[in-house]
């Protein structure tokens, strides 16, 4: 987020408005076998602002901007919507959906990166390809192997569950605005 604010303050503001500030990270585990133990054991607990302030001046300068730590949590769909809405009109009109990346190549003729898709389309040239394609990322596979497996079967087999999960809570709303108790930050 701090880099985004430097590159595009308007986009940073839009993303921050759609997100919740992230203040703490808590990692817990549930006992596997002994049910007599506590239901969860805390593995790690971080107060993000405190941790950044203790890390030194360079880290503080990079991650605390205008007195605000640059840690946020946002649902993927909300982030995608904000990013799409912030695109210039000509770029948003060229956006294409529901295609699978099947290859990446560099073209000396086109002077850039060409993206090949499962429907036979080839798009480019691009100066940069950013992989935001999730857990079974074709872009990540290309970076690691120099190729993309067909239809993602290999990626699917090699995808592992890390054991990390994020829980979100939803509370019933009320019609009285003054009774709404919305969180002003989030904890993971």
Tab-separated table of C-alpha atoms in Angstrom:
chain	number	residue	atom	x	y	z
A	1	UNK	CA	0.000	0.000	0.000
A	2	UNK	CA	2.830	2.409	0.711
A	3	UNK	CA	4.231	1.884	-2.794
A	4	UNK	CA	0.744	2.285	-4.264
A	5	UNK	CA	0.359	5.621	-2.464
A	6	UNK	CA	3.608	6.861	-4.025
A	7	UNK	CA	2.673	5.657	-7.516
A	8	UNK	CA	-1.027	6.551	-7.558
A	9	UNK	CA	-2.488	8.352	-4.515
A	10	UNK	CA	-6.007	8.230	-5.995
A	11	UNK	CA	-5.882	4.438	-6.356
A	12	UNK	CA	-4.396	4.121	-2.863
A	13	UNK	CA	-7.271	6.159	-1.450
A	14	UNK	CA	-9.879	4.064	-3.309
A	15	UNK	CA	-8.375	0.761	-2.097
A	16	UNK	CA	-7.973	2.033	1.475
A	17	UNK	CA	-11.626	3.176	1.471
A	18	UNK	CA	-12.788	-0.314	0.426
A	19	UNK	CA	-10.546	-2.069	2.966
A	20	UNK	CA	-10.146	-2.247	6.721
A	21	UNK	CA	-6.870	-1.287	8.380
A	22	UNK	CA	-5.043	-4.388	9.596
A	23	UNK	CA	-3.688	-3.928	13.110
A	24	UNK	CA	-2.767	-7.382	14.415
A	25	UNK	CA	-1.826	-10.809	13.098
A	26	UNK	CA	-2.617	-13.804	15.257
A	27	UNK	CA	-1.679	-17.327	14.252
A	28	UNK	CA	-3.215	-20.198	16.194
A	29	UNK	CA	-3.314	-23.935	15.921
A	30	UNK	CA	-5.826	-26.460	17.106
A	31	UNK	CA	-4.537	-29.539	18.939
A	32	UNK	CA	-4.562	-32.549	16.646
A	33	UNK	CA	-5.051	-35.407	19.069
A	34	UNK	CA	-5.428	-34.430	22.706
A	35	UNK	CA	-8.908	-32.963	23.146
A	36	UNK	CA	-8.187	-32.195	26.836
A	37	UNK	CA	-5.906	-29.324	25.834
A	38	UNK	CA	-7.025	-25.764	25.260
A	39	UNK	CA	-9.035	-25.485	22.036
A	40	UNK	CA	-6.324	-23.343	20.396
A	41	UNK	CA	-2.672	-22.556	21.021
A	42	UNK	CA	-1.264	-19.218	19.907
A	43	UNK	CA	1.783	-19.647	17.678
A	44	UNK	CA	2.401	-16.005	16.853
A	45	UNK	CA	0.848	-12.684	17.755
A	46	UNK	CA	1.971	-9.410	16.197
A	47	UNK	CA	0.935	-5.838	16.785
A	48	UNK	CA	1.858	-4.612	13.301
A	49	UNK	CA	2.424	-0.936	14.127
A	50	UNK	CA	4.564	-1.782	17.152
A	51	UNK	CA	6.564	-4.327	15.142
A	52	UNK	CA	7.228	-1.821	12.349
A	53	UNK	CA	8.265	0.890	14.788
A	54	UNK	CA	10.732	-1.514	16.425
A	55	UNK	CA	12.184	-2.587	13.057
A	56	UNK	CA	14.094	0.635	12.464
A	57	UNK	CA	13.886	3.955	10.658
A	58	UNK	CA	13.981	2.606	7.074
A	59	UNK	CA	11.098	0.238	7.734
A	60	UNK	CA	9.095	2.954	9.524
A	61	UNK	CA	9.605	5.383	6.627
A	62	UNK	CA	8.486	2.756	4.103
A	63	UNK	CA	5.456	1.389	5.948
A	64	UNK	CA	4.059	4.322	7.946
A	65	UNK	CA	2.853	7.185	5.759
A	66	UNK	CA	1.262	10.337	7.146
A	67	UNK	CA	1.250	8.660	10.557
A	68	UNK	CA	-0.787	5.692	9.312
A	69	UNK	CA	0.566	2.132	9.020
A	70	UNK	CA	-0.030	0.835	5.500
A	71	UNK	CA	-1.583	-2.548	6.352
A	72	UNK	CA	-5.070	-3.359	5.099
A	73	UNK	CA	-7.326	-6.339	4.604
A	74	UNK	CA	-9.732	-6.490	1.688
A	75	UNK	CA	-11.788	-9.201	0.058
A	76	UNK	CA	-10.471	-10.215	-3.371
A	77	UNK	CA	-13.688	-9.281	-5.197
A	78	UNK	CA	-13.748	-5.824	-3.603
A	79	UNK	CA	-10.108	-5.239	-4.577
A	80	UNK	CA	-10.748	-6.378	-8.132
A	81	UNK	CA	-13.739	-4.053	-8.405
A	82	UNK	CA	-11.793	-1.048	-7.092
A	83	UNK	CA	-8.854	-1.750	-9.403
A	84	UNK	CA	-11.139	-2.144	-12.415
A	85	UNK	CA	-13.064	1.040	-11.594
A	86	UNK	CA	-9.804	2.996	-11.364
A	87	UNK	CA	-8.604	1.954	-14.827
A	88	UNK	CA	-8.587	4.643	-17.501
A	89	UNK	CA	-11.613	4.272	-19.797
A	90	UNK	CA	-9.589	3.001	-22.768
A	91	UNK	CA	-7.968	0.323	-20.593
A	92	UNK	CA	-11.220	-0.807	-18.962
A	93	UNK	CA	-12.846	-1.166	-22.389
A	94	UNK	CA	-10.003	-3.492	-23.456
A	95	UNK	CA	-10.320	-5.709	-20.354
A	96	UNK	CA	-11.187	-9.318	-21.125
A	97	UNK	CA	-12.491	-11.884	-18.682
A	98	UNK	CA	-12.966	-15.666	-18.404
A	99	UNK	CA	-9.797	-16.634	-20.240
A	100	UNK	CA	-6.951	-18.815	-19.038
A	101	UNK	CA	-3.323	-17.902	-19.572
A	102	UNK	CA	-1.594	-20.768	-21.404
A	103	UNK	CA	1.781	-19.255	-22.297
A	104	UNK	CA	4.106	-16.282	-22.033
A	105	UNK	CA	6.762	-15.387	-24.569
A	106	UNK	CA	9.040	-12.504	-25.428
A	107	UNK	CA	8.790	-11.083	-28.924
A	108	UNK	CA	11.807	-9.350	-30.444
A	109	UNK	CA	9.569	-8.201	-33.305
A	110	UNK	CA	6.877	-6.731	-31.029
A	111	UNK	CA	9.477	-5.640	-28.435
A	112	UNK	CA	7.634	-6.962	-25.416
A	113	UNK	CA	5.974	-9.790	-23.550
A	114	UNK	CA	3.194	-11.658	-25.343
A	115	UNK	CA	0.484	-13.498	-23.393
A	116	UNK	CA	-1.080	-16.591	-24.975
A	117	UNK	CA	-4.569	-17.691	-23.915
A	118	UNK	CA	-6.469	-20.987	-24.014
A	119	UNK	CA	-8.863	-19.702	-26.683
A	120	UNK	CA	-5.971	-19.046	-29.094
A	121	UNK	CA	-5.800	-15.286	-28.536
A	122	UNK	CA	-2.403	-13.651	-28.178
A	123	UNK	CA	-2.255	-10.266	-26.439
A	124	UNK	CA	0.639	-7.841	-26.171
A	125	UNK	CA	3.230	-6.562	-26.314
A	126	UNK	CA	3.440	-5.724	-22.614
A	127	UNK	CA	6.299	-4.261	-20.598
A	128	UNK	CA	5.163	-6.060	-17.455
A	129	UNK	CA	2.922	-9.018	-16.614
A	130	UNK	CA	1.471	-9.073	-13.096
A	131	UNK	CA	0.163	-12.407	-11.823
A	132	UNK	CA	-3.007	-11.991	-9.787
A	133	UNK	CA	-4.445	-15.310	-10.811
A	134	UNK	CA	-4.729	-16.992	-7.429
A	135	UNK	CA	-3.492	-20.165	-5.788
A	136	UNK	CA	-3.093	-22.096	-9.046
A	137	UNK	CA	-1.236	-19.207	-10.681
A	138	UNK	CA	-0.077	-19.763	-14.248
A	139	UNK	CA	2.177	-16.704	-13.950
A	140	UNK	CA	3.850	-18.135	-10.832
A	141	UNK	CA	4.339	-21.457	-12.621
A	142	UNK	CA	5.938	-19.656	-15.570
A	143	UNK	CA	8.325	-17.788	-13.266
A	144	UNK	CA	9.300	-21.014	-11.461
A	145	UNK	CA	9.521	-23.352	-14.496
A	146	UNK	CA	9.705	-21.217	-17.615
A	147	UNK	CA	6.512	-22.799	-18.959
A	148	UNK	CA	2.833	-23.208	-18.176
A	149	UNK	CA	1.346	-26.702	-18.026
A	150	UNK	CA	-1.698	-27.421	-20.162
A	151	UNK	CA	-5.063	-26.560	-18.621
A	152	UNK	CA	-3.498	-26.273	-15.182
A	153	UNK	CA	-3.648	-29.999	-14.322
A	154	UNK	CA	-0.086	-29.978	-12.989
A	155	UNK	CA	-0.663	-26.779	-11.027
A	156	UNK	CA	-3.755	-28.318	-9.463
A	157	UNK	CA	-1.828	-31.457	-8.429
A	158	UNK	CA	1.054	-29.454	-6.987
A	159	UNK	CA	-1.070	-26.914	-5.129
A	160	UNK	CA	-0.829	-27.484	-1.397
A	161	UNK	CA	-2.942	-26.181	1.408
A	162	UNK	CA	-0.712	-24.231	3.768
A	163	UNK	CA	-3.025	-24.532	6.747
A	164	UNK	CA	-3.537	-20.786	6.790
A	165	UNK	CA	-7.080	-19.589	6.711
A	166	UNK	CA	-8.649	-16.240	7.260
A	167	UNK	CA	-11.960	-15.974	9.025
A	168	UNK	CA	-14.395	-13.135	8.540
A	169	UNK	CA	-17.379	-12.421	10.692
A	170	UNK	CA	-20.685	-10.961	9.627
A	171	UNK	CA	-23.094	-9.456	12.137
A	172	UNK	CA	-26.765	-8.703	11.696
A	173	UNK	CA	-27.369	-5.064	10.859
A	174	UNK	CA	-29.793	-2.636	12.363
A	175	UNK	CA	-31.931	0.073	10.884
A	176	UNK	CA	-30.710	2.585	13.460
A	177	UNK	CA	-27.513	4.228	12.200
A	178	UNK	CA	-26.336	5.209	15.680
A	179	UNK	CA	-26.577	1.583	16.843
A	180	UNK	CA	-24.254	0.236	14.142
A	181	UNK	CA	-20.950	-0.810	15.639
A	182	UNK	CA	-18.668	-1.261	12.642
A	183	UNK	CA	-15.069	-2.257	13.244
A	184	UNK	CA	-12.456	0.387	12.557
A	185	UNK	CA	-9.743	-2.202	11.995
A	186	UNK	CA	-9.318	-5.892	11.368
A	187	UNK	CA	-7.274	-8.638	12.910
A	188	UNK	CA	-6.060	-11.767	11.134
